[in-house]
PDB file of C-alpha atoms in Angstrom:
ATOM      1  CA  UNK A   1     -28.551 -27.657 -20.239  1.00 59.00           C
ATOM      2  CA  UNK A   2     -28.284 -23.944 -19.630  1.00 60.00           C
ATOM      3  CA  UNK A   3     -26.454 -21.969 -16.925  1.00 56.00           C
ATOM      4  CA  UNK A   4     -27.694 -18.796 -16.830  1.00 51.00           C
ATOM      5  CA  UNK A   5     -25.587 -16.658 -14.645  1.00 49.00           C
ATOM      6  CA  UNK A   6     -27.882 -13.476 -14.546  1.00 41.00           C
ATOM      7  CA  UNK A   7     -25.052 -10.707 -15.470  1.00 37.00           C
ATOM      8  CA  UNK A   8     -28.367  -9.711 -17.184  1.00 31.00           C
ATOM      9  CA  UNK A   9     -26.942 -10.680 -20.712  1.00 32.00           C
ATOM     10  CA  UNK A  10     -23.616  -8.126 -20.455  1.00 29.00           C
ATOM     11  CA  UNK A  11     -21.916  -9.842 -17.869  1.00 31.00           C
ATOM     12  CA  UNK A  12     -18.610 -11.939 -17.889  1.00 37.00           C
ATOM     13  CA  UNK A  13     -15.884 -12.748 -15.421  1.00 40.00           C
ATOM     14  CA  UNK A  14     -17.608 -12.973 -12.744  1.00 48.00           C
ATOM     15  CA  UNK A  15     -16.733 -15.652  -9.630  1.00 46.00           C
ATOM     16  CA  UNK A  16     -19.873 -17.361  -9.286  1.00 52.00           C
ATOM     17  CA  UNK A  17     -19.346 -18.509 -12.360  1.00 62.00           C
ATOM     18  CA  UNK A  18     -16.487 -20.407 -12.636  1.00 67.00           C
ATOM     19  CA  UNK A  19     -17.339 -21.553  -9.258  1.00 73.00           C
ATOM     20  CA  UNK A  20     -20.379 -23.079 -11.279  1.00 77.00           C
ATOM     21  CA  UNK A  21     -18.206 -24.211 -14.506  1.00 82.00           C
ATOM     22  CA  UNK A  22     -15.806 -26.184 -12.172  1.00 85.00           C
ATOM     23  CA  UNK A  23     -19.222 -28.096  -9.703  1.00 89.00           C
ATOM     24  CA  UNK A  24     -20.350 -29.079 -13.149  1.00 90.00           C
ATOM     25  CA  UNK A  25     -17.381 -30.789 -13.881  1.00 90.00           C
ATOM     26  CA  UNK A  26     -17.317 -32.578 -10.681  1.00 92.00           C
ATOM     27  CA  UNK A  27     -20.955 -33.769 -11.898  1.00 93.00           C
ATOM     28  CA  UNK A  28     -19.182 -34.863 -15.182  1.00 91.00           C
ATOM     29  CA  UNK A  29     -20.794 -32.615 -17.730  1.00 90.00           C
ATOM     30  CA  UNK A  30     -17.159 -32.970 -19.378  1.00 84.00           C
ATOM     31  CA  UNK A  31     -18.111 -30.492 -22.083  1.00 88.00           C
ATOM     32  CA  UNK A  32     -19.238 -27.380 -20.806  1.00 90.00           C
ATOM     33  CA  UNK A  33     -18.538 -24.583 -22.953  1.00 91.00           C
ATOM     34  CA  UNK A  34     -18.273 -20.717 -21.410  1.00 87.00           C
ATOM     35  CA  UNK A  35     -16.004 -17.915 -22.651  1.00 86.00           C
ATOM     36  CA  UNK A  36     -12.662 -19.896 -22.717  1.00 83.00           C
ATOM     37  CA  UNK A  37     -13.709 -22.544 -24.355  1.00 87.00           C
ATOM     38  CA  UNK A  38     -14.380 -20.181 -27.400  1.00 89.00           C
ATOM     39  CA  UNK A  39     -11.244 -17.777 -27.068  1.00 86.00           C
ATOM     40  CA  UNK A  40      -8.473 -19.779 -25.913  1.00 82.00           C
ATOM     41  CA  UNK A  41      -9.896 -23.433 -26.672  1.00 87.00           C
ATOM     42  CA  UNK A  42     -11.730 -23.103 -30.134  1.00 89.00           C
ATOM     43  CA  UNK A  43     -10.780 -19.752 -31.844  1.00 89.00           C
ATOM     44  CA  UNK A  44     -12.702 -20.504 -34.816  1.00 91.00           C
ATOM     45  CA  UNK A  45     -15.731 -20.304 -32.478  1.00 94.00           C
ATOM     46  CA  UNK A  46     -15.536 -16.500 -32.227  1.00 94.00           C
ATOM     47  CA  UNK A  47     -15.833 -15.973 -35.566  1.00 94.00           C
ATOM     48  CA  UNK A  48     -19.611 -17.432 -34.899  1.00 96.00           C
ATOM     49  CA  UNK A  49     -20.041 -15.407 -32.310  1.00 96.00           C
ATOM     50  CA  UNK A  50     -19.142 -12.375 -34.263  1.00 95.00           C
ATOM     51  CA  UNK A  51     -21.475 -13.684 -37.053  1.00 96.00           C
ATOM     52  CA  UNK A  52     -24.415 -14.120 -34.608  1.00 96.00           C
ATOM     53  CA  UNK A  53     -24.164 -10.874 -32.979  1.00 96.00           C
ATOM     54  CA  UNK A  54     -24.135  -9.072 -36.345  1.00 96.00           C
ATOM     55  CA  UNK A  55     -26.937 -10.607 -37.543  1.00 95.00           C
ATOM     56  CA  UNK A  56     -28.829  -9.707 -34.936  1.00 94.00           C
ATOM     57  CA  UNK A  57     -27.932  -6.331 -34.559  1.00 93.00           C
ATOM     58  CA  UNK A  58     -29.059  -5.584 -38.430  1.00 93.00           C
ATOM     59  CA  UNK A  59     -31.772  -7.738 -38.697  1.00 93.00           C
ATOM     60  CA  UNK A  60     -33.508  -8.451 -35.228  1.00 90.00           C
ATOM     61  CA  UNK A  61     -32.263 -12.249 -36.374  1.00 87.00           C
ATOM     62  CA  UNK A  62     -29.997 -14.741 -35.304  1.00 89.00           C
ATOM     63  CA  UNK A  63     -29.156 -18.163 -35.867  1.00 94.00           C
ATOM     64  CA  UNK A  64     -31.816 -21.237 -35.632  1.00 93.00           C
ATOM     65  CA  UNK A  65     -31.287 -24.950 -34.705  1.00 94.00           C
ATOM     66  CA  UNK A  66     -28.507 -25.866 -37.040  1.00 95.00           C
ATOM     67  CA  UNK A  67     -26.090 -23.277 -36.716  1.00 96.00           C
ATOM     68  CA  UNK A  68     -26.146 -23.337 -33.127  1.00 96.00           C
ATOM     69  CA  UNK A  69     -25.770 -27.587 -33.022  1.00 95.00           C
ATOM     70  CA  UNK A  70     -22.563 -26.845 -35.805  1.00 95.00           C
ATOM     71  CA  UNK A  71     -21.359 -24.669 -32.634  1.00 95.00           C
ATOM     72  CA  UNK A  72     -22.350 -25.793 -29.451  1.00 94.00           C
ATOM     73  CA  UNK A  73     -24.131 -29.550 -30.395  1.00 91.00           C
ATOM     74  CA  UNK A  74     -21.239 -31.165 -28.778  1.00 90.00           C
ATOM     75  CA  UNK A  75     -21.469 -29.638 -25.434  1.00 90.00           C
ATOM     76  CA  UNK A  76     -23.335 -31.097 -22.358  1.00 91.00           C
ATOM     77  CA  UNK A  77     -23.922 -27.835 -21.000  1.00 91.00           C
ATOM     78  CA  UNK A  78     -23.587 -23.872 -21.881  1.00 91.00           C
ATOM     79  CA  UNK A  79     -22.957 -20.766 -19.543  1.00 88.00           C
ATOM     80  CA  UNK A  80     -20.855 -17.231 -19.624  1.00 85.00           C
ATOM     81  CA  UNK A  81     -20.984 -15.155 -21.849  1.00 87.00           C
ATOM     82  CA  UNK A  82     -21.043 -14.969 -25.460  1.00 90.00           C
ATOM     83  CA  UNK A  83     -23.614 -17.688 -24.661  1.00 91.00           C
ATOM     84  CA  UNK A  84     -25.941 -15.602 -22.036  1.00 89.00           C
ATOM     85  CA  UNK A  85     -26.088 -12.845 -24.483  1.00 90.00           C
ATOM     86  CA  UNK A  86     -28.155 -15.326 -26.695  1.00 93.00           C
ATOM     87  CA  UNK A  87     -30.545 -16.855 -23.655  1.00 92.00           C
ATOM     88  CA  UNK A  88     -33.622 -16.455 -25.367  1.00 93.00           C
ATOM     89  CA  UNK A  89     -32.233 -17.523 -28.833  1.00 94.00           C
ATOM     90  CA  UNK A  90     -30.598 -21.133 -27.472  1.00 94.00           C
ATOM     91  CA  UNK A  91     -33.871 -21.551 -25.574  1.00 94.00           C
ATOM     92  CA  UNK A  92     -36.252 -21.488 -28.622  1.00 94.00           C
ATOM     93  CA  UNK A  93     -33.978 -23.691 -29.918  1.00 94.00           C
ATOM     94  CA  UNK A  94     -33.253 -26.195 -27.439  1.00 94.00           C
ATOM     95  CA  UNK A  95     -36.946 -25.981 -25.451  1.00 93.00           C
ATOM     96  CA  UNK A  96     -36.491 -28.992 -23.460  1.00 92.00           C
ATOM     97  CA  UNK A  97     -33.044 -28.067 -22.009  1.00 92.00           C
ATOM     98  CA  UNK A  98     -32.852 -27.389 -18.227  1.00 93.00           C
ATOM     99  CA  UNK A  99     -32.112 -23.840 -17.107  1.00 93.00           C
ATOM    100  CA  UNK A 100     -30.025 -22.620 -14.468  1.00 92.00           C
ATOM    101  CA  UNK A 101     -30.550 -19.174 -13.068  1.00 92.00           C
ATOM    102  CA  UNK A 102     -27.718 -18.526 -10.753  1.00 87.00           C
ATOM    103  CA  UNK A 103     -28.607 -15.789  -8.763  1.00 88.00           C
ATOM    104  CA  UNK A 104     -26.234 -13.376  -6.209  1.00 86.00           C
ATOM    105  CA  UNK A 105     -26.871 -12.094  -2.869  1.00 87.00           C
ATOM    106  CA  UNK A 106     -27.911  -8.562  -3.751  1.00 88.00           C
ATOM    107  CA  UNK A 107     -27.930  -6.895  -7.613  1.00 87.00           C
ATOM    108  CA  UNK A 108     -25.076  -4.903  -5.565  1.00 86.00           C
ATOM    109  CA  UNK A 109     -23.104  -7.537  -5.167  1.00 83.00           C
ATOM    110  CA  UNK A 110     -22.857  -9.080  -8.491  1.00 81.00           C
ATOM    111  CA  UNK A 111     -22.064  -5.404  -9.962  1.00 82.00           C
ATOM    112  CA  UNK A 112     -19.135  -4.825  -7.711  1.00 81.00           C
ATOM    113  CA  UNK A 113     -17.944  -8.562  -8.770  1.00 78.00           C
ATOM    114  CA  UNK A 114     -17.903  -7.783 -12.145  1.00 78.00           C
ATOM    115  CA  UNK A 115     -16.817  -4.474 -12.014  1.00 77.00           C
ATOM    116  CA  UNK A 116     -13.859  -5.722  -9.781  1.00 75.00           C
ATOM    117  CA  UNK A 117     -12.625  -8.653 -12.394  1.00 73.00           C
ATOM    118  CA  UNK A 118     -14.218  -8.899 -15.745  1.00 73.00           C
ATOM    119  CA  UNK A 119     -14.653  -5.174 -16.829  1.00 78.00           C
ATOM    120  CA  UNK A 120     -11.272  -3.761 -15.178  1.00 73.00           C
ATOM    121  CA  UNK A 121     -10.004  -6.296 -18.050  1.00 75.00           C
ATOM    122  CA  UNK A 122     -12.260  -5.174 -20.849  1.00 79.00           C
ATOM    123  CA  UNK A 123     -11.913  -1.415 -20.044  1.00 79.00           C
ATOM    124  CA  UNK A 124      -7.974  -2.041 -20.366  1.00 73.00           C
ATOM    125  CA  UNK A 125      -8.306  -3.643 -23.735  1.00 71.00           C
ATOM    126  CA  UNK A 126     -11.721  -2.088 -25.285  1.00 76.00           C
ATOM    127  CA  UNK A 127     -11.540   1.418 -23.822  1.00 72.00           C
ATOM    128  CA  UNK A 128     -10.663   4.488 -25.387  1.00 70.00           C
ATOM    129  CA  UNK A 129      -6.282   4.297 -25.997  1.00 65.00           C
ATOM    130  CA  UNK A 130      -4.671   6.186 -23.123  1.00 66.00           C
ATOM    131  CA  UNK A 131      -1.524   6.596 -25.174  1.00 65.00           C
ATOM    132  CA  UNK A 132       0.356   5.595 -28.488  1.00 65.00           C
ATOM    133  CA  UNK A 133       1.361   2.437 -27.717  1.00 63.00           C
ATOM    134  CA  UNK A 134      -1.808   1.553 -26.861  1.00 62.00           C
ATOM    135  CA  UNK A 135      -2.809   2.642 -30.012  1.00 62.00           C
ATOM    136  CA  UNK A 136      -0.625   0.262 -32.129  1.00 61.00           C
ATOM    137  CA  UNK A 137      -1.588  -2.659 -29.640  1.00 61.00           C
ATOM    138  CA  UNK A 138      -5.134  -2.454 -30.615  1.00 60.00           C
ATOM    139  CA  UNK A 139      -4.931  -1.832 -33.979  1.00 59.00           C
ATOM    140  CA  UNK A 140      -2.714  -5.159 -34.178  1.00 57.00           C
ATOM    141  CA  UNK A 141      -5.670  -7.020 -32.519  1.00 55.00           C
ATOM    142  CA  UNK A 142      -8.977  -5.631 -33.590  1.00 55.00           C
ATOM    143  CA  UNK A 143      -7.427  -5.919 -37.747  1.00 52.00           C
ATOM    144  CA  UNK A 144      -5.962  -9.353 -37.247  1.00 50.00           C
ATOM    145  CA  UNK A 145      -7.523 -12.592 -38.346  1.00 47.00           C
ATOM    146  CA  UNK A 146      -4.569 -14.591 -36.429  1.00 49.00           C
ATOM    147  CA  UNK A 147      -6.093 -17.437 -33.679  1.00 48.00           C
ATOM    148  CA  UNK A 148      -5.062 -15.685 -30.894  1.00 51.00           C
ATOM    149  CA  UNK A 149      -6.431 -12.229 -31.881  1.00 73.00           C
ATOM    150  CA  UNK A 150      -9.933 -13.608 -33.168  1.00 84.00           C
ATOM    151  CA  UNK A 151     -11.091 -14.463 -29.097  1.00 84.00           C
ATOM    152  CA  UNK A 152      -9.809 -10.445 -28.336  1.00 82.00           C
ATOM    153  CA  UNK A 153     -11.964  -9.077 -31.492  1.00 87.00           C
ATOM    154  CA  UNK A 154     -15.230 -11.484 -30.518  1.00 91.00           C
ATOM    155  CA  UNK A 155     -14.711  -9.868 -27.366  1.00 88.00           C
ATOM    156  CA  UNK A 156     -14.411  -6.500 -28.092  1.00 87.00           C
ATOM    157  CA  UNK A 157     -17.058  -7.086 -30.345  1.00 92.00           C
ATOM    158  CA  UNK A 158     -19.220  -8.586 -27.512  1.00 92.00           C
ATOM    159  CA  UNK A 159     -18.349  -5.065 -25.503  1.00 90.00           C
ATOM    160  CA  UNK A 160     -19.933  -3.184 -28.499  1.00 91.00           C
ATOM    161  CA  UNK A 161     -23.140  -5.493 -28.869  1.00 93.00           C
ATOM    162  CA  UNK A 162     -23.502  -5.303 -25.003  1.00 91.00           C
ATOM    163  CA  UNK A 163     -22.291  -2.024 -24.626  1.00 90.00           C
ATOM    164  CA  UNK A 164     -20.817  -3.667 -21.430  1.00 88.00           C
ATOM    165  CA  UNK A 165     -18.249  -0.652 -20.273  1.00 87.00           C
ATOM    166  CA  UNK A 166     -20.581   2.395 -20.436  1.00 89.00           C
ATOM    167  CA  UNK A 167     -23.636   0.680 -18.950  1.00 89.00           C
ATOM    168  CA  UNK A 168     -22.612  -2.040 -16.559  1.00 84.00           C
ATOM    169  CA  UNK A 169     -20.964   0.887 -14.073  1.00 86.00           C
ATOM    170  CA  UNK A 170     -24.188   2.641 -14.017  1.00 88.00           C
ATOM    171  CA  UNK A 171     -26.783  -0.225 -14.462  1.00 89.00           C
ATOM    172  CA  UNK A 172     -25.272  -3.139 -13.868  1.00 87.00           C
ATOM    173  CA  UNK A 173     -28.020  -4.200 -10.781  1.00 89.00           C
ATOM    174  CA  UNK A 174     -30.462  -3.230 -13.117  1.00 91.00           C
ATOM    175  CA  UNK A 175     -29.650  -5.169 -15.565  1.00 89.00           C
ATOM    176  CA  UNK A 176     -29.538  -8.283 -13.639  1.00 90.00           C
ATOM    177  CA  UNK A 177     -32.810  -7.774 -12.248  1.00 92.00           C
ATOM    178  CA  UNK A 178     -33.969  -7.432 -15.793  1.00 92.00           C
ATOM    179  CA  UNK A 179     -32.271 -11.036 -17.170  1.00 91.00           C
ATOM    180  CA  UNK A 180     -33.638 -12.805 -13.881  1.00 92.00           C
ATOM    181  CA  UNK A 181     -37.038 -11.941 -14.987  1.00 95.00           C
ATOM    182  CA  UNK A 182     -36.288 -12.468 -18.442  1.00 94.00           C
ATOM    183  CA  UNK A 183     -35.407 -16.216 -17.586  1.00 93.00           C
ATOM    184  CA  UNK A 184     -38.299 -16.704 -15.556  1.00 95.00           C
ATOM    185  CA  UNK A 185     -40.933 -15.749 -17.676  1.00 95.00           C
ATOM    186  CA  UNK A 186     -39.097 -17.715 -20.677  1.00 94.00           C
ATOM    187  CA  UNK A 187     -38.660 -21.163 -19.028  1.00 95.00           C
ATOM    188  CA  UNK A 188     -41.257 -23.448 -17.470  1.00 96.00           C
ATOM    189  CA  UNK A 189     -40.870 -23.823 -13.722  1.00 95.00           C
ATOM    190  CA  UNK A 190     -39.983 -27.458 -13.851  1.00 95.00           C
ATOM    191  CA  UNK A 191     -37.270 -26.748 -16.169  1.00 95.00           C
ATOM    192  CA  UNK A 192     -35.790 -23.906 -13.854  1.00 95.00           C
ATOM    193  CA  UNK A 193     -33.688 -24.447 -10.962  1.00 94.00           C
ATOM    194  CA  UNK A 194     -32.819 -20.312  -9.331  1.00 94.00           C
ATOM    195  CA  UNK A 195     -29.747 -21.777  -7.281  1.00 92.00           C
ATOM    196  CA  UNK A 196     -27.310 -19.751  -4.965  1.00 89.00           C
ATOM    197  CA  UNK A 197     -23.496 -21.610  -5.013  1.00 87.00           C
ATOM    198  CA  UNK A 198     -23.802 -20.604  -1.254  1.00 88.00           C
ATOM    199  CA  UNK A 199     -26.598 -23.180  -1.369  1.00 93.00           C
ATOM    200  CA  UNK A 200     -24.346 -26.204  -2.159  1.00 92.00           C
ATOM    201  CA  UNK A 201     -24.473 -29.797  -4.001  1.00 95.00           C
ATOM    202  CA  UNK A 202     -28.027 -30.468  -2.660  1.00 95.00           C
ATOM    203  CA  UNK A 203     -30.484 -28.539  -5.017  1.00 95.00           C
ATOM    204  CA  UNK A 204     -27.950 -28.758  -7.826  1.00 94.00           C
ATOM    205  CA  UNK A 205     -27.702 -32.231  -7.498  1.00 95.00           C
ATOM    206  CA  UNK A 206     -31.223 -32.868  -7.137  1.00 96.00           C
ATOM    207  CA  UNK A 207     -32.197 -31.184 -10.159  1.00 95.00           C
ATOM    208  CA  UNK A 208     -30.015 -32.348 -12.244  1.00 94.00           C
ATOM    209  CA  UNK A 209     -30.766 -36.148 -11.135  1.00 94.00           C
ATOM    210  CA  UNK A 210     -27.045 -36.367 -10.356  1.00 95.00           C
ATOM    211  CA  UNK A 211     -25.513 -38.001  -7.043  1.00 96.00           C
ATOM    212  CA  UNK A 212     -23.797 -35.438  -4.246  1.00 96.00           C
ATOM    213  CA  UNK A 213     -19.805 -35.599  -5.059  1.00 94.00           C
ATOM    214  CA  UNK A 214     -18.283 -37.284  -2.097  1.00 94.00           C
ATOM    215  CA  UNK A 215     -14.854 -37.266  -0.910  1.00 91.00           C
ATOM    216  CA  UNK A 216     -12.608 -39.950  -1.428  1.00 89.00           C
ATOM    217  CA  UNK A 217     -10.710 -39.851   1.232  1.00 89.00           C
ATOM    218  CA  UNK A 218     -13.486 -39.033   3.945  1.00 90.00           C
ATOM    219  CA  UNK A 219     -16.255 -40.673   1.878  1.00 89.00           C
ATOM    220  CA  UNK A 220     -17.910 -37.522   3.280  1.00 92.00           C
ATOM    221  CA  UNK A 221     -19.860 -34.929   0.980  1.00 93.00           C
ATOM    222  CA  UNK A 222     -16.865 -33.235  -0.984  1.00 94.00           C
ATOM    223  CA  UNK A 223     -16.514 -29.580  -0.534  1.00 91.00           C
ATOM    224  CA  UNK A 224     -18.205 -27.270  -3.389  1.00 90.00           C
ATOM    225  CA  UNK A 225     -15.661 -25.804  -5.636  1.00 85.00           C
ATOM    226  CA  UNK A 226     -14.522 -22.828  -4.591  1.00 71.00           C
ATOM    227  CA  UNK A 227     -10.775 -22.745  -6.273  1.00 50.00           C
ATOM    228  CA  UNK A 228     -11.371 -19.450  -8.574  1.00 50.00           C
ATOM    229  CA  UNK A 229     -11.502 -16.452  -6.571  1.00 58.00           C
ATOM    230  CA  UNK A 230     -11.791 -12.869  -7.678  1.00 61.00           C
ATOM    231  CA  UNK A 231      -7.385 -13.030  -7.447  1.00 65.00           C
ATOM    232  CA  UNK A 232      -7.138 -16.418  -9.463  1.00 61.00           C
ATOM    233  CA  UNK A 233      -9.538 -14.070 -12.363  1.00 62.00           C
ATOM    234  CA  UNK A 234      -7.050 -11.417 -11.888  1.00 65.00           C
ATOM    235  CA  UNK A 235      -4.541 -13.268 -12.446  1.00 68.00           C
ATOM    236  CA  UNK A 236      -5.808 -14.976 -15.367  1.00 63.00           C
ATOM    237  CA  UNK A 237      -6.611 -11.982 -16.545  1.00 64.00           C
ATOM    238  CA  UNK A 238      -3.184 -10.257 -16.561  1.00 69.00           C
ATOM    239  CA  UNK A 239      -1.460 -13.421 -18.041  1.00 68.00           C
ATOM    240  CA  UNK A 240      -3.990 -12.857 -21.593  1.00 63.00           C
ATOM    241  CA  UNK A 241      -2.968  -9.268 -21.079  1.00 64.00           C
ATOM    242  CA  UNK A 242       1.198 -10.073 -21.315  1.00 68.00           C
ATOM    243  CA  UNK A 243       0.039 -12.344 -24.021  1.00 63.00           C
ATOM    244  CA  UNK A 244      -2.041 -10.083 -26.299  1.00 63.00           C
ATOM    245  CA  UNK A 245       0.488  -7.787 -25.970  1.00 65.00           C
ATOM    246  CA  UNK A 246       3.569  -9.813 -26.698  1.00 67.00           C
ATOM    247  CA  UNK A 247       1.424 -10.505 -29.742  1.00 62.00           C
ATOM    248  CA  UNK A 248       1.595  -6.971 -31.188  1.00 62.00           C
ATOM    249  CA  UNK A 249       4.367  -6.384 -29.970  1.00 65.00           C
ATOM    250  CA  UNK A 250       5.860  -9.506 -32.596  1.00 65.00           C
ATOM    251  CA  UNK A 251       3.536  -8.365 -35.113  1.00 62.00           C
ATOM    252  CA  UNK A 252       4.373  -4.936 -35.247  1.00 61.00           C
ATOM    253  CA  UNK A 253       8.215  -5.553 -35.175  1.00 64.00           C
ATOM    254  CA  UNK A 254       8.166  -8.310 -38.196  1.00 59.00           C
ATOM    255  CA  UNK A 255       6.015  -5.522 -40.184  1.00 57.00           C
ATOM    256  CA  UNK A 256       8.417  -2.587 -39.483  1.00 56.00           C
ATOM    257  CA  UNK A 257      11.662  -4.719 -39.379  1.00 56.00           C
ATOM    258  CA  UNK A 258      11.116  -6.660 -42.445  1.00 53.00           C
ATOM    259  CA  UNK A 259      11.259  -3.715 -44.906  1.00 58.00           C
ATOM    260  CA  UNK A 260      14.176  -2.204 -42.723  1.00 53.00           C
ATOM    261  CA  UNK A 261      16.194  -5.789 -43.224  1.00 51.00           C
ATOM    262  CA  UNK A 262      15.057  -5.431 -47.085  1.00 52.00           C
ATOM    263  CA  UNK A 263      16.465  -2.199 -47.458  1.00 57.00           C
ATOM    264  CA  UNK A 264      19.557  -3.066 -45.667  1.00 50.00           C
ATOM    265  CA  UNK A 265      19.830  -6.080 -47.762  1.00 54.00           C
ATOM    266  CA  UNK A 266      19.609  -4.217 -50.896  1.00 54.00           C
ATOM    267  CA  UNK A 267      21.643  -1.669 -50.137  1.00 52.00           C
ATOM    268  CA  UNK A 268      24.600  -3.976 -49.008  1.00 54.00           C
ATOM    269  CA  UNK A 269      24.124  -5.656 -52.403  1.00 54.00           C
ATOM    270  CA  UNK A 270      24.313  -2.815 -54.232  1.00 52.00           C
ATOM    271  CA  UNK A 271      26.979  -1.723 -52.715  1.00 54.00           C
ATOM    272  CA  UNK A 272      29.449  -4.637 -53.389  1.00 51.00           C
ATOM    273  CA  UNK A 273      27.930  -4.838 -56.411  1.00 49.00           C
ATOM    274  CA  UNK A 274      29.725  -0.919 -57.594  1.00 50.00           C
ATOM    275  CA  UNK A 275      32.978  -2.171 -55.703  1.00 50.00           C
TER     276      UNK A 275
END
C-alpha cells in the first residue's frame, strides 16, 4: 500500500502525515516505512535512496521490481518522502497496491505547513552557510560515510533532486496540485482512496477492509491520532539538529586534536630523550 501525501513529490515534514503514519499503526500495518525509518532506523537505506535519485537524474531511469523489494519488500505500507518522490516508479512496480492520496484543506494550507516545520529544518542544514562554523559543520556531514551522517547527506541530496528550498516557497500549492493529478491519472479509481485525516477512521477503514479502532476503556470509536503537532515536529526537529551537530563537533575535534596530541607526544619524547 501507498500513502501518498500530495507535497507534490518535494514535500516532507509535514503534520498530516505523521498523523497518517501513527492511524496506520493503530490499523496494524506494523511496518510502515516514511523518512525515519530510512535516516534514523535503517541508515544503510539512504545510501539507496541516493543511488535511485542519481540514476534518475542522469539517465531518466530508476530502479525496477527487485531493487525496490531488496529495500522496501518488507514493509506493509510506504509514505513521506524519499518514497513520494518515486510515486510513479513504486507504482509500475507494485500495480496492484492501494493508493492513498491524502489531500489538505487548501494548496495554501499544506504550503504554510511545510514551510512552518519541514523546510525551516532543511534551510538550516542545506542552505547556503551563514558563517564559519557552519561551514565546518557541513563539510563534516555532507563528506562523511558515518551512520548518522548518511540520513543528513540522502537528505540534502533529496533537497538537490527536489530542489525543495528554492521552489517550495514560491510553488509549493502548485506543486501539490500538480502530484494530486499526477496520482489520479496514474491509479485506477478502485485502487484510490483521496482521504482528508479531518475525515476520520470511517473511509480509511473502509477501504482498507480494516475494522474502526475502538477504545478500550469506552469500547467507543477511539479518537484519530492526533499526537504529532507542528511543535512535537519542531521539536523533533531541533533534537537531530543538537545531534548532527554534536557530531561534527566530535569529528572535527578528534581530526584537529589527534595530530596536536601527536606532536605533543613526540616532542615530550624527544625531549627526555636529549636529557
Amino acid at each position: 500500500m501507498f500513502t501518498s501525501c500530495a507535497h507534490g513529490g518535494v514535500g516532507s515534514g509535514d503534520v498530516t502525515h505523521w498523523y497518517h503514519v501513527q492511524a496506520l499503526f493503530e490499523l496494524g500495518y506494523q511496518d510502515v516505512y516514511h523518512v525515519v525509518a530510512a535516516t534514523r532506523e535503517n541508515p544503510p537505506d539512504c545510501e539507496m535512496w541516493i543511488e535511485a535519485m542519481d540514476l534518475k537524474e542522469k539517465t531518466g531511469k530508476t530502479y525496477g521490481r527487485e531493487q525496490w523489494d531488496q529495500l522496501l519488500g518488507h514493509c506493509m505500507a510506504v509514505t513521506d518522502m524519499p518514497c513520494i518522490t518515486f510515486a510513479p516508479e513504486l507504482f509500475a512496480a507494485y500495480p496492484k497496491a492501494k493508493v492513498i492520496l491524502t489531500l489538505r484543506d487548501s494548496p495554501d494550507d499544506v504550503q504554510k505547513s511545510l514551510l512552518e516545520t519541514g523546510h525551516v529544518y532543511f534551510s538550516q542544514w542545506f542552505g547556503p552557510p551563514k558563517n564559519l562554523f557552519q561551514r565546518w559543520v557541513y563539510g563534516n556531514i555532507r563528506s562523511s560515510a558515518d551512520q548518522p551522517t548518511i540520513g543528513m547527506r540522502m537528505l540534502h541530496r533529496w533537497c538537490e533532486y527536489t530542489n525543495f528550498l528554492e521552489d517550495w516557497p514560491k510553488n509549493g500549492g502548485q506543486r501539490y496540485l500538480e502530484h494530486n493529478e499526477m496520482v489520479r491519472s496514474m491509479v485506477p479509481k478502485d485502487q484510490l482512496l483521496e482521504y482528508n485525516v479531518k475525515q476520520g477512521w470511517g473511509p480509511l477503514c473502509e477501504f482498507l477492509g480494516k475494522p474502526v479502532p475502538l477504545d478500550p476503556e469506552t469500547g467507543k470509536e477511539a479518537p484519530f491520532p492526533r499526537a504529532n503537532d507542528r511543535a512535537y515536529l519542531q521539536r523533533e526537529f531541533n533534537k537531530i539538529n543538537r545531534m548532527r551537530v554534536s557530531i561534527a563537533i566530535v569529528k572535527g575535534l578528534l581530526v584537529v586534536g589527534l595530530p596536536v596530541a601527536v606532536a605533543w607526544g613526540t616532542w615530550r619524547w624527544y625531549g627526555k630523550g636529549r636529557k
